[in-house]
PDB file of C-alpha atoms in Angstrom:
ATOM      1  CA  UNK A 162      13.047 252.756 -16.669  1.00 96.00           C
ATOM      2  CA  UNK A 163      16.817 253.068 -17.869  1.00 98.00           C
ATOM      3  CA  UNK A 164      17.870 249.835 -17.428  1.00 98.00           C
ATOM      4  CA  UNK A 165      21.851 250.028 -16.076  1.00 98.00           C
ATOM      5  CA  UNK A 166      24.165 247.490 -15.522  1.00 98.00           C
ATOM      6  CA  UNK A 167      26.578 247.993 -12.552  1.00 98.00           C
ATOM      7  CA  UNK A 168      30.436 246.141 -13.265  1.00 98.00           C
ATOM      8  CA  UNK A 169      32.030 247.154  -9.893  1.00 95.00           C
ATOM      9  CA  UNK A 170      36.015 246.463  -9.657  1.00 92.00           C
ATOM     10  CA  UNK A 171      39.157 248.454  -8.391  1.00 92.00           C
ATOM     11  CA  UNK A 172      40.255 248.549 -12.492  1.00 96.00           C
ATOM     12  CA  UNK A 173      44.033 248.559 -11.150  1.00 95.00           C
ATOM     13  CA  UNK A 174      44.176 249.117 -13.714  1.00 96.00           C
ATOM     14  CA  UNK A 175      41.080 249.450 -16.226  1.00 97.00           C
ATOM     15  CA  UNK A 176      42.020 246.937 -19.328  1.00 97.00           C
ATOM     16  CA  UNK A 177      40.894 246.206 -22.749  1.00 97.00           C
ATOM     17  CA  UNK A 178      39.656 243.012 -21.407  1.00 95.00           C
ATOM     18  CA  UNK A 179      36.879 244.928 -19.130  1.00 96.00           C
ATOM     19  CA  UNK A 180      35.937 247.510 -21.803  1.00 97.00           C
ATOM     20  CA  UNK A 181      35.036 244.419 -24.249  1.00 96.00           C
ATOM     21  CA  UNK A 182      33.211 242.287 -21.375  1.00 95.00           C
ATOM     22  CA  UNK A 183      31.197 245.230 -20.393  1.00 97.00           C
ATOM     23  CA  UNK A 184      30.158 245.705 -24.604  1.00 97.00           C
ATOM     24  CA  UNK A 185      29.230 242.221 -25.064  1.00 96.00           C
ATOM     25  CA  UNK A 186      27.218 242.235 -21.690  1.00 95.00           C
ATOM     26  CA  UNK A 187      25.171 245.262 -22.153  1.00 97.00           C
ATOM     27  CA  UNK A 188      23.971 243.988 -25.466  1.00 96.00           C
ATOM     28  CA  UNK A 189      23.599 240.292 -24.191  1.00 95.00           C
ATOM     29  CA  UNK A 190      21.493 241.620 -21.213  1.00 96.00           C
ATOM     30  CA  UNK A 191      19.616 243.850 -23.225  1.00 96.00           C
ATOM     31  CA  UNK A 192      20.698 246.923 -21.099  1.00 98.00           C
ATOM     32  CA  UNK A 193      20.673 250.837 -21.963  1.00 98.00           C
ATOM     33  CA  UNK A 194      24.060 251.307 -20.296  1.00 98.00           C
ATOM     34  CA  UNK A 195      27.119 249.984 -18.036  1.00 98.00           C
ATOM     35  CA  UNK A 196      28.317 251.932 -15.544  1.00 98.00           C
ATOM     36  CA  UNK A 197      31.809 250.786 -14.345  1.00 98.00           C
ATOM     37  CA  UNK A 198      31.928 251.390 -10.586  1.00 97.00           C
ATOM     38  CA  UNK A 199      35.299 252.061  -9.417  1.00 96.00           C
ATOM     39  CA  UNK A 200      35.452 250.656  -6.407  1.00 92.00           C
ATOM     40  CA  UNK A 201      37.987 252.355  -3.382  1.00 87.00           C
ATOM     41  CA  UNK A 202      38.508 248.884  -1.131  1.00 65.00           C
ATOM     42  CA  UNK A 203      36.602 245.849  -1.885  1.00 60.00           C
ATOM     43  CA  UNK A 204      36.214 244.453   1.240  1.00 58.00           C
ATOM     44  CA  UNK A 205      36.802 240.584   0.683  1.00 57.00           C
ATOM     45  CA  UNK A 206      40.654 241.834  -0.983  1.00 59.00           C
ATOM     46  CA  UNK A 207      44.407 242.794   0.423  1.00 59.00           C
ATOM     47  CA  UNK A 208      45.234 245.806  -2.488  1.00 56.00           C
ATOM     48  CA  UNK A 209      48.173 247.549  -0.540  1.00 62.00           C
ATOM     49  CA  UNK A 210      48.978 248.086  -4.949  1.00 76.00           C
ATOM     50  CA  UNK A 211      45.949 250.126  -5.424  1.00 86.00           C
ATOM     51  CA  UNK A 212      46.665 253.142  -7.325  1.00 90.00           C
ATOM     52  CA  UNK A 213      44.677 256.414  -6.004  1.00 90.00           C
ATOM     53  CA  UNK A 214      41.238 256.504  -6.566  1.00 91.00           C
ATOM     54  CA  UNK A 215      41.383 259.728  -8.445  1.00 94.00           C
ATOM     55  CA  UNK A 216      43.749 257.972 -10.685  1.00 95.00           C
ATOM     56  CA  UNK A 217      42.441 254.882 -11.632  1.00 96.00           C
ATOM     57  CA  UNK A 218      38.864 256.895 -11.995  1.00 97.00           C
ATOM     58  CA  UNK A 219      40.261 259.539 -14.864  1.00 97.00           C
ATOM     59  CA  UNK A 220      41.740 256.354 -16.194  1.00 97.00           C
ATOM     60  CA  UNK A 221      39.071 254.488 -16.848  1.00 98.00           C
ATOM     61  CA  UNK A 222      37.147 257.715 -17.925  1.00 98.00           C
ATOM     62  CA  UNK A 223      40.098 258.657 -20.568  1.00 98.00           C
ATOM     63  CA  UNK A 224      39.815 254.532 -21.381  1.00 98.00           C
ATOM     64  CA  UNK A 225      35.587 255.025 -21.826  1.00 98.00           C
ATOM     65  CA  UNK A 226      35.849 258.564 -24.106  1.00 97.00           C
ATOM     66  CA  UNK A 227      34.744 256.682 -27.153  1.00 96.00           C
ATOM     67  CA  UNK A 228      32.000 254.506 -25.274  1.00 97.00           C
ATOM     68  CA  UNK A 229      28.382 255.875 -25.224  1.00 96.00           C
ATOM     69  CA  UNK A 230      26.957 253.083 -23.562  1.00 98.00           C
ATOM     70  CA  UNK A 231      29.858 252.668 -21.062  1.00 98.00           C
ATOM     71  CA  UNK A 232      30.476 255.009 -18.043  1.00 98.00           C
ATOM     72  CA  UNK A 233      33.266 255.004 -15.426  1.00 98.00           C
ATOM     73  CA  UNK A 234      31.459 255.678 -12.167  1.00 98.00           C
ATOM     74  CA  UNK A 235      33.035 257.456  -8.953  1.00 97.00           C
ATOM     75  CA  UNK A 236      29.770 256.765  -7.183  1.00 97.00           C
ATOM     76  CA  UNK A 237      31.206 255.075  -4.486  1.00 95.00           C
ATOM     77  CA  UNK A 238      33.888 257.028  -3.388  1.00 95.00           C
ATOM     78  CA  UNK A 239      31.160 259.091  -2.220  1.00 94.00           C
ATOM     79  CA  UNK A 240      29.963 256.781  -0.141  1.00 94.00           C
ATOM     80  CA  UNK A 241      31.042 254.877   3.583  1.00 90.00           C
ATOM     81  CA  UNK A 242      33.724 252.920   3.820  1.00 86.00           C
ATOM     82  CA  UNK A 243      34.494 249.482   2.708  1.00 82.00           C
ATOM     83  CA  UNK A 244      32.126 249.603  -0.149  1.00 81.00           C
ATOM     84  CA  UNK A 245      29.143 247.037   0.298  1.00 91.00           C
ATOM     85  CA  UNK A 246      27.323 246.026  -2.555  1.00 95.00           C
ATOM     86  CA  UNK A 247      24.289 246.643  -0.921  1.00 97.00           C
ATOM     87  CA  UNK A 248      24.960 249.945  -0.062  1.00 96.00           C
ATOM     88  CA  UNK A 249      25.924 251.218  -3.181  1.00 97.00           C
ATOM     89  CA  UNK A 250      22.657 249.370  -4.660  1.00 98.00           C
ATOM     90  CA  UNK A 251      20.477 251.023  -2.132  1.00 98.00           C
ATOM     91  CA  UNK A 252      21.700 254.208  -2.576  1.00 98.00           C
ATOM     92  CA  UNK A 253      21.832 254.257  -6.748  1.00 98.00           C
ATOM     93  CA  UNK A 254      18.301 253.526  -5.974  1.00 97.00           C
ATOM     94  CA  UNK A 255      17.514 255.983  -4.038  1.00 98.00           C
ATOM     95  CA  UNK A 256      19.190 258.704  -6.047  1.00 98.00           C
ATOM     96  CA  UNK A 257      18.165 257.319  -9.400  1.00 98.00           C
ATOM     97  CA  UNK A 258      14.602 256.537  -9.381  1.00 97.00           C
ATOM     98  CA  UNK A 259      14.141 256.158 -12.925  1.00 97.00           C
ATOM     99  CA  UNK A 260      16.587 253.350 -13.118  1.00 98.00           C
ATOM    100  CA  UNK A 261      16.715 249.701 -12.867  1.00 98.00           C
ATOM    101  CA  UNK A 262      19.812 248.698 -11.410  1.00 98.00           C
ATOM    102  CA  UNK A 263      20.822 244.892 -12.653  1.00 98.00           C
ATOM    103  CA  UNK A 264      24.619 244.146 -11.119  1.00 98.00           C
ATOM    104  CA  UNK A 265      26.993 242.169 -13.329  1.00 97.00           C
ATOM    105  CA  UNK A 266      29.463 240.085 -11.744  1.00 96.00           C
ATOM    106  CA  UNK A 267      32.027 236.615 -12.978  1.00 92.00           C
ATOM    107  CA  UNK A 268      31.380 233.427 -12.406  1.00 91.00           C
ATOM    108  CA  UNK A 269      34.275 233.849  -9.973  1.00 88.00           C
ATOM    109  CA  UNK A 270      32.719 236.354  -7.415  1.00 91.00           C
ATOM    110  CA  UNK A 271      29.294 234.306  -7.887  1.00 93.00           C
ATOM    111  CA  UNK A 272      30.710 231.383  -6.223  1.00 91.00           C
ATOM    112  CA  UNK A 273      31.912 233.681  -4.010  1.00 91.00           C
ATOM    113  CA  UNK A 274      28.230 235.293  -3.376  1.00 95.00           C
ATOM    114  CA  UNK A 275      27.413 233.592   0.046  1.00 93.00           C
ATOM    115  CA  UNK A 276      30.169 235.863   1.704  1.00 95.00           C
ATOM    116  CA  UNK A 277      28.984 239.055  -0.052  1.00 95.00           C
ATOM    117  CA  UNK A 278      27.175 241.594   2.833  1.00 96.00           C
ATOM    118  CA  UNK A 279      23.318 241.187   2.552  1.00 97.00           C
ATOM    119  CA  UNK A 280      23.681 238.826  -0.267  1.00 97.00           C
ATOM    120  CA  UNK A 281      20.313 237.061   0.482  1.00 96.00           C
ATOM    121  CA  UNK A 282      18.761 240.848   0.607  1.00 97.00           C
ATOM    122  CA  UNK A 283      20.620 241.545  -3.029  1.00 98.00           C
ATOM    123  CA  UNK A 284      19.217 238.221  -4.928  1.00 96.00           C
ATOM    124  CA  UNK A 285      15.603 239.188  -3.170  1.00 96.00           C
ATOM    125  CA  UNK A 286      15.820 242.412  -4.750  1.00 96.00           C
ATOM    126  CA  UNK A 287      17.809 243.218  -7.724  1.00 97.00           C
ATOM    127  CA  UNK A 288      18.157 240.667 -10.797  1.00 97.00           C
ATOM    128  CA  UNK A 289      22.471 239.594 -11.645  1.00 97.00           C
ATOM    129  CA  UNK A 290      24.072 238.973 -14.320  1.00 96.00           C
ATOM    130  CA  UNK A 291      26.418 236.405 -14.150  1.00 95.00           C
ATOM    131  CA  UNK A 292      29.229 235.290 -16.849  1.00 92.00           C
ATOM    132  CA  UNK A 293      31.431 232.892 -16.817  1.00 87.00           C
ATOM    133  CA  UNK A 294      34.953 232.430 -15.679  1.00 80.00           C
ATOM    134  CA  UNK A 295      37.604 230.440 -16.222  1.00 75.00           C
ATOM    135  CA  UNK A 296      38.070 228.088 -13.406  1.00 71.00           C
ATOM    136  CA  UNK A 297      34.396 229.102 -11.845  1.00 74.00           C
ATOM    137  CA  UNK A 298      31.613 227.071 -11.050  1.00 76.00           C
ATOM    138  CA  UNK A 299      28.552 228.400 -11.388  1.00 83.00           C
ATOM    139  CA  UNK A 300      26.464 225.917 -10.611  1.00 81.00           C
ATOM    140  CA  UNK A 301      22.554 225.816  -9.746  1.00 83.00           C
ATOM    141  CA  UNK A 302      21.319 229.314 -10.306  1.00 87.00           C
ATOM    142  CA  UNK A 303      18.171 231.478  -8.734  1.00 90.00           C
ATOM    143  CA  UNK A 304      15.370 232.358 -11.425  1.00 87.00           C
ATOM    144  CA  UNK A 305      16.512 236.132 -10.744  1.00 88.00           C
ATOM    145  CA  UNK A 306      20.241 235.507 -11.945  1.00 95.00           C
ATOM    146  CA  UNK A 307      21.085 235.560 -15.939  1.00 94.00           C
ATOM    147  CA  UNK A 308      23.529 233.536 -16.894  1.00 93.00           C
ATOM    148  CA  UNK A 309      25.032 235.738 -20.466  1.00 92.00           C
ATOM    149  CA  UNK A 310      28.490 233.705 -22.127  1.00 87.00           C
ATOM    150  CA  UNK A 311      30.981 236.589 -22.890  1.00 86.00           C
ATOM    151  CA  UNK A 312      33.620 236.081 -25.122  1.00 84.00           C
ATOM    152  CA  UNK A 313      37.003 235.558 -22.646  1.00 76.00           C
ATOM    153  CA  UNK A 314      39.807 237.517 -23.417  1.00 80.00           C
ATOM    154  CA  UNK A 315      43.079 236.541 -21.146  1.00 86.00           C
ATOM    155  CA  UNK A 316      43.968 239.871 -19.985  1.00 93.00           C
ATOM    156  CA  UNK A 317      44.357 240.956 -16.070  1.00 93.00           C
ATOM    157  CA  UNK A 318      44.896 243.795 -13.924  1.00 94.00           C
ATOM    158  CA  UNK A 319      47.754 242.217 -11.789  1.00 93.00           C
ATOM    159  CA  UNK A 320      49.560 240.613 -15.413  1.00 96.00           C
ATOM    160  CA  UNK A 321      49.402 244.373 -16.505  1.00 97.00           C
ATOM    161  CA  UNK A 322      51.031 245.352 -13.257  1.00 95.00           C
ATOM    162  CA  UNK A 323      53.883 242.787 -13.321  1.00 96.00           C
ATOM    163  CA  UNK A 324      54.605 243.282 -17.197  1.00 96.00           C
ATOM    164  CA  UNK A 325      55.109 247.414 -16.329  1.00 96.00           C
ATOM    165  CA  UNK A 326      57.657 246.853 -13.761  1.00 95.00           C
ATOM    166  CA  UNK A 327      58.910 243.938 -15.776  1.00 96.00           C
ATOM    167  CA  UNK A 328      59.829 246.215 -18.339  1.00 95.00           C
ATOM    168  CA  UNK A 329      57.526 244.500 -20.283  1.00 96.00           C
ATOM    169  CA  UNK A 330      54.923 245.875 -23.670  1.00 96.00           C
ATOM    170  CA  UNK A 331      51.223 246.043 -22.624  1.00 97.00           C
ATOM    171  CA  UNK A 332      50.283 247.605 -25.909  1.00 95.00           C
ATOM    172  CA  UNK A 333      47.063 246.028 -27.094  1.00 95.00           C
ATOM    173  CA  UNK A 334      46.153 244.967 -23.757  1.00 97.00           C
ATOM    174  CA  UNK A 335      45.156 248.565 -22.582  1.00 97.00           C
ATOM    175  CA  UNK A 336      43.713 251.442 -24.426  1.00 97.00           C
ATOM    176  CA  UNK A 337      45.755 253.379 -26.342  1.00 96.00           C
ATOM    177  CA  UNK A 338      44.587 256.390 -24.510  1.00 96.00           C
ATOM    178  CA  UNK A 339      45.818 255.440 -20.923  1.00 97.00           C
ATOM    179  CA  UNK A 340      49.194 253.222 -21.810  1.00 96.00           C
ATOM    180  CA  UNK A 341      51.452 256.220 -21.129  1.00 96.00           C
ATOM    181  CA  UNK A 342      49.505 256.538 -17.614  1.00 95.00           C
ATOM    182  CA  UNK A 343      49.584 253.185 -16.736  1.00 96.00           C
ATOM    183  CA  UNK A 344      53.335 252.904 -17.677  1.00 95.00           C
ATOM    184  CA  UNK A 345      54.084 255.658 -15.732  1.00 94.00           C
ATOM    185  CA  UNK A 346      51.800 254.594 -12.738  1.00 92.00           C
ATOM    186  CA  UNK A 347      53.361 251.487 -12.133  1.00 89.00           C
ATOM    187  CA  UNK A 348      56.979 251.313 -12.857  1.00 84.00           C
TER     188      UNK A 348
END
């Protein structure tokens, strides 16, 4: 079984910050691959600033050129509307048989968890990987959920947003690949 590690997110855009988490995470977990799922609408967020989906997907596949290991996903544009965790997981393992699916999410979202669709059905069936967050509480943890410390690097999606229409540099914070793109996309 390919073991692949699924690090959903709208990547509004995709940062430096992600690219590094999703390294240090496939090697901590001990996982053949990471497949960044760009996600169209999560369902528990208000993005009326989400670039097209198009977009931020050839982004984050210009931002992933020079990662073997790391794969920007359009899986679930393909699939209904809002995008539901367990969906997607049902249906990657339906399609991909020869996989093991293991989803990755932050300390954030995991105290979150409770509110996800099916969550109860996701820890009964597929194992998490959890890191931590600043500010989150992880707390007492289920013998199915990994706890893996990633190295924090203070870069966001909505900082890179502001800083673009701010006028502001966001060199080193993105790719150099994408930092025309995401200059242009959000000014």
């Amino acid at each position: 079984m390919i073991r692949t590690g699924i690090f959903g997110g709208s990547f509004n855009p995709i940062h430096n910050g992600h690219i590094a988490l999703a390294r240090q995470l496939r090697e901590a977990a001990g996982l053949d691959e990471v497949w960044l799922m760009v996600s169209p609408q999560n369902p528990l967020k208000v993005q009326s600033n989400l670039l097209d989906d198009q977009l931020r997907l050839q982004m984050a596949r210009q931002a992933l050129a020079d990662e073997p290991h790391i794969l920007a996903s359009d899986y679930e544009f393909h699939l209904s509307r809002p995008s539901y965790t367990w969906n997607t997981l049902q249906a990657l393992e339906r399609d991909f048989p020869d996989r093991e699916f293991i989803l990755m999410i932050g300390g954030d979202n995991w105290q979150n968890f409770h509110r996800w669709y099916r969550s109860a059905d996701i820890l009964n069936r597929y194992q998490l990987v959890v890191y931590p967050r600043r500010g989150s509480d992880i707390g007492n943890i289920p013998a199915n959920v990994r706890v893996v410390e990633a190295e924090f690097l203070d870069i966001s999606s909505t900082d890179i947003r502001r800083r673009v229409r701010q006028g502001q540099p966001i060199a080193g914070m993105v790719p150099d690949a994408i930092l025309k793109d995401i200059t242009d996309a959000y000014k």
